[in-house]
Short mmCIF file of the C-alpha atoms (twelve columns), coordinates in Angstrom:
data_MODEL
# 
_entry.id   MODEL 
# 
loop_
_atom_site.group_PDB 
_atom_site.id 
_atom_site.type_symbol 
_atom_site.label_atom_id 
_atom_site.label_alt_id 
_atom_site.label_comp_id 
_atom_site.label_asym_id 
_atom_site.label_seq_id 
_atom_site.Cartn_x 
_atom_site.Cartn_y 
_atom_site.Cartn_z 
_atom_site.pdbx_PDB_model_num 
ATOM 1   C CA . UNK A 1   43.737  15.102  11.929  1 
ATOM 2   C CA . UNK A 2   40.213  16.034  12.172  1 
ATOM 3   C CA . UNK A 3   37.524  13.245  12.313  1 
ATOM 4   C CA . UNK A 4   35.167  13.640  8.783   1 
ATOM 5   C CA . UNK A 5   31.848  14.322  9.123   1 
ATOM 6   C CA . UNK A 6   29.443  11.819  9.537   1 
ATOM 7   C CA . UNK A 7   27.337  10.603  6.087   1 
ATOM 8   C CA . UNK A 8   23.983  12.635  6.010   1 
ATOM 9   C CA . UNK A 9   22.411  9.465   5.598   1 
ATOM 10  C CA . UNK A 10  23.764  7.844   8.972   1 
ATOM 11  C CA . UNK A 11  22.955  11.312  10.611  1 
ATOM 12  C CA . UNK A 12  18.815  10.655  9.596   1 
ATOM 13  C CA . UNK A 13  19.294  7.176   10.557  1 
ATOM 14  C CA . UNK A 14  20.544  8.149   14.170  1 
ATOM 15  C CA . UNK A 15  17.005  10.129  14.735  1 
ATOM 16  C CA . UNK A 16  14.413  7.056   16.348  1 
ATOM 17  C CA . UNK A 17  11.872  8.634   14.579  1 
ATOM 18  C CA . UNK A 18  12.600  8.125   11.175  1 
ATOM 19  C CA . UNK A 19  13.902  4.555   11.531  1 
ATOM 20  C CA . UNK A 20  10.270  4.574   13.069  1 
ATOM 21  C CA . UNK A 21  8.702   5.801   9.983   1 
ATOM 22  C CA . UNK A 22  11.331  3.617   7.602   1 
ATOM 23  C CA . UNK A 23  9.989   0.779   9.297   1 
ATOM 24  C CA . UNK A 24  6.484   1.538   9.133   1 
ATOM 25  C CA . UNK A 25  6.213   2.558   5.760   1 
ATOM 26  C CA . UNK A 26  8.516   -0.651  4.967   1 
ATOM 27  C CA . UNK A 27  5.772   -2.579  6.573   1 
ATOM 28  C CA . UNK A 28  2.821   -1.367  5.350   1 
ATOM 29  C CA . UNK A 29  3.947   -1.682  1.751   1 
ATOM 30  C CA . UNK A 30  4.659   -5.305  2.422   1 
ATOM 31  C CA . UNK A 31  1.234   -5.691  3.585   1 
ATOM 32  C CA . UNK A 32  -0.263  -3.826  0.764   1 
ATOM 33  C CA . UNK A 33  1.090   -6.071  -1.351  1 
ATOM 34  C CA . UNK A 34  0.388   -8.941  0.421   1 
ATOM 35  C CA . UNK A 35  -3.662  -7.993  0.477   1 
ATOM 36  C CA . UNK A 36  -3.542  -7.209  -3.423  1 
ATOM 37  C CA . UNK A 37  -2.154  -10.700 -4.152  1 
ATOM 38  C CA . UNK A 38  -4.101  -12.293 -1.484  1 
ATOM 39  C CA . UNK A 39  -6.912  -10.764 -3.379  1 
ATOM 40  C CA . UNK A 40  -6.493  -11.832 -6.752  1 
ATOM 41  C CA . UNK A 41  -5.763  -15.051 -5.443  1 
ATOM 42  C CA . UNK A 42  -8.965  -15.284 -3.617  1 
ATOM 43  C CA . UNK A 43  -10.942 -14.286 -6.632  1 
ATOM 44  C CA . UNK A 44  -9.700  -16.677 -9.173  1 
ATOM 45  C CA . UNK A 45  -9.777  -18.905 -6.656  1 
ATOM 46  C CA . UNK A 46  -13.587 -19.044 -6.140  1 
ATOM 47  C CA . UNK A 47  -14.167 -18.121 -10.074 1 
ATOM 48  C CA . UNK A 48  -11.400 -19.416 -11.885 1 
ATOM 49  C CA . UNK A 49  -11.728 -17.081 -13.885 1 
ATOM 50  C CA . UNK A 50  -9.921  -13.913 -16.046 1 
ATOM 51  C CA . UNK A 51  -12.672 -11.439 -16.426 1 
ATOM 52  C CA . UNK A 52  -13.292 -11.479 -12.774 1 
ATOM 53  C CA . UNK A 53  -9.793  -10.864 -12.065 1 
ATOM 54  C CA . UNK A 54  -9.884  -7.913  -14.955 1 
ATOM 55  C CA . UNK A 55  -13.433 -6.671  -12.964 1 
ATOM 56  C CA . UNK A 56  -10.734 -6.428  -9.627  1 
ATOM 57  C CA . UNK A 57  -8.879  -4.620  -11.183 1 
ATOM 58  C CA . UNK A 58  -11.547 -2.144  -12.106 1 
ATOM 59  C CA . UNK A 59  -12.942 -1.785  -8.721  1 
ATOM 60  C CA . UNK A 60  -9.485  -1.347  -7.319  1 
ATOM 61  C CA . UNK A 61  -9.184  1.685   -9.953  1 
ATOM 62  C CA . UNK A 62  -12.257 3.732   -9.468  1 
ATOM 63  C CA . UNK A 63  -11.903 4.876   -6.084  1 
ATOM 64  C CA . UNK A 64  -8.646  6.315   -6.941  1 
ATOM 65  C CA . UNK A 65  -9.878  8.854   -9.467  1 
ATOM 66  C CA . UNK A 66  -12.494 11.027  -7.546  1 
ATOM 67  C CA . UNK A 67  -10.780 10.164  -4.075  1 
ATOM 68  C CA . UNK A 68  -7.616  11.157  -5.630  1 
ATOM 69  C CA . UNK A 69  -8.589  14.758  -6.440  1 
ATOM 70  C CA . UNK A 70  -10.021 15.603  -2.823  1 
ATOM 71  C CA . UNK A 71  -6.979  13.974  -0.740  1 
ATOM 72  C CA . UNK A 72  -4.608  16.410  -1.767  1 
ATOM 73  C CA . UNK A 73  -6.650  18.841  -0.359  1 
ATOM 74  C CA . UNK A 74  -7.617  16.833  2.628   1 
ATOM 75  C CA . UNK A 75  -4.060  15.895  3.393   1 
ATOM 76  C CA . UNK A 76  -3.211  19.807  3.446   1 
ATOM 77  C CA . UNK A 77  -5.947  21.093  6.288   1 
ATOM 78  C CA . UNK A 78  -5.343  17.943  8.530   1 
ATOM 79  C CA . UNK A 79  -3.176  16.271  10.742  1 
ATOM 80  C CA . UNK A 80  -1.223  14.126  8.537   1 
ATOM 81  C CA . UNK A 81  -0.772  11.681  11.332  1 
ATOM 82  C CA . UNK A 82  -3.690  11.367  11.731  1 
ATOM 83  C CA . UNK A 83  -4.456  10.641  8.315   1 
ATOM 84  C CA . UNK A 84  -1.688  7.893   7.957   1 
ATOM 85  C CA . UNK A 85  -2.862  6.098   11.165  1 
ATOM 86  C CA . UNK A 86  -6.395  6.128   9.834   1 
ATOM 87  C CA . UNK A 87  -5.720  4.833   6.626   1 
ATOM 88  C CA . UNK A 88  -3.439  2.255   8.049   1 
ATOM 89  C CA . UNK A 89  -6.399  1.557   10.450  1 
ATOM 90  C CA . UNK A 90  -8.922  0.815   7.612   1 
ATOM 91  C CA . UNK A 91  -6.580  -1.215  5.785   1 
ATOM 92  C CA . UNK A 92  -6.140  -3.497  9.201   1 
ATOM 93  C CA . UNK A 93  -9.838  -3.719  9.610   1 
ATOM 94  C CA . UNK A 94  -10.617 -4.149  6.156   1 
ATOM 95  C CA . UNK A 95  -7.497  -7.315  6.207   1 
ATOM 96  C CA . UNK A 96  -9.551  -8.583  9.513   1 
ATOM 97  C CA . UNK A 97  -12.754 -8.386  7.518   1 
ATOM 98  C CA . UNK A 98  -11.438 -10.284 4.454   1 
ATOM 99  C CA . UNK A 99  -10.404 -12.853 6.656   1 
ATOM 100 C CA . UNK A 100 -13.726 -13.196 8.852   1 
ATOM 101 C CA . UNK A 101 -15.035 -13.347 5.075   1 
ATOM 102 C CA . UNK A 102 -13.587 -16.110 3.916   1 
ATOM 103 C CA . UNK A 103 -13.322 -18.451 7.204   1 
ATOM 104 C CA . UNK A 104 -17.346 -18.019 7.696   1 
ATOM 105 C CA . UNK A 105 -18.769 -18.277 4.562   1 
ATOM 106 C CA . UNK A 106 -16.586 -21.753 3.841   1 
ATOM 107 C CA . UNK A 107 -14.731 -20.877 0.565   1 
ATOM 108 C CA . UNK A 108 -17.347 -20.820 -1.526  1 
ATOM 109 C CA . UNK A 109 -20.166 -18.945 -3.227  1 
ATOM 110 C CA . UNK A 110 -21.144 -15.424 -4.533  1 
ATOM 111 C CA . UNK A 111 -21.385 -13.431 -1.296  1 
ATOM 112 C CA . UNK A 112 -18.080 -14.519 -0.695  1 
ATOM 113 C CA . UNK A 113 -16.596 -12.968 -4.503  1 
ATOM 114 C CA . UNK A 114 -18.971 -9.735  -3.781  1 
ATOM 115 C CA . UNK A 115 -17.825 -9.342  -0.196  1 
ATOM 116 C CA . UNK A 116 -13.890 -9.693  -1.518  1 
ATOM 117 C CA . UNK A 117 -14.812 -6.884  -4.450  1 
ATOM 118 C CA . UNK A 118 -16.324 -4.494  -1.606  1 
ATOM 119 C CA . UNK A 119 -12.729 -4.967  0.579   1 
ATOM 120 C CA . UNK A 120 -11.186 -4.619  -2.328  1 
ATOM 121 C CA . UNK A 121 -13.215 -1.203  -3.398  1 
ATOM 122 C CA . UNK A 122 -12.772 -0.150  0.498   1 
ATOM 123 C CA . UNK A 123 -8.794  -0.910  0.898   1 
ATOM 124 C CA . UNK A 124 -7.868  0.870   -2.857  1 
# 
């Protein structure tokens, strides 16, 4: 009796690059989501406030609009690579700056909330 087939799924999970990319994009949501809430956190934090966590929101928003219209575009005459390292790069540096944010400025003040909206603004 013949052997079956193996499942297609078990046939894409043999290939080392695509448990690669399964475990980079698994990874890179998780930290996505990790900045987002360590954002909001931060903010109401230092303002304990509502409306400033309604203004993140905003600021995480309005990038997406007018970037979101050019990427597409973008994505298609360039190495998409490329584009994924980059934008994984940003985030990274943008994570490192939040961090060097917060640990010299002491916790508290309004350079610290405006410096948190502009990572914010850069990482949506």
């Amino acid at each position: 009796m013949p052997e079956p087939a193996p499942h297609p799924t078990r046939a894409v999970l043999a290939l080392a690059g695509f448990r690669f990319y399964l475990a980079s994009r698994f990874l890179r949501s998780m930290a996505s989501t990790l900045i987002g809430a360590t954002l909001s956190w931060q903010v109401f934090d230092l303002t304990g406030s509502a409306f400033a966590l309604g203004l993140l929101g905003i600021v995480e928003f309005l990038p997406v609009i007018p970037l979101g219209l050019v990427a597409g575009a973008y994505a298609d005459s360039r190495d998409r690579l490329a584009i994924v390292r980059g934008s994984q790069a940003a985030t990274a540096l943008a994570a490192a700056g939040l961090f060097a944010l917060t640990e010299s400025a002491g916790g508290a003040g309004t350079p610290v909330v405006a410096g948190v909206f502009a990572l914010a603004f850069a990482v949506a």
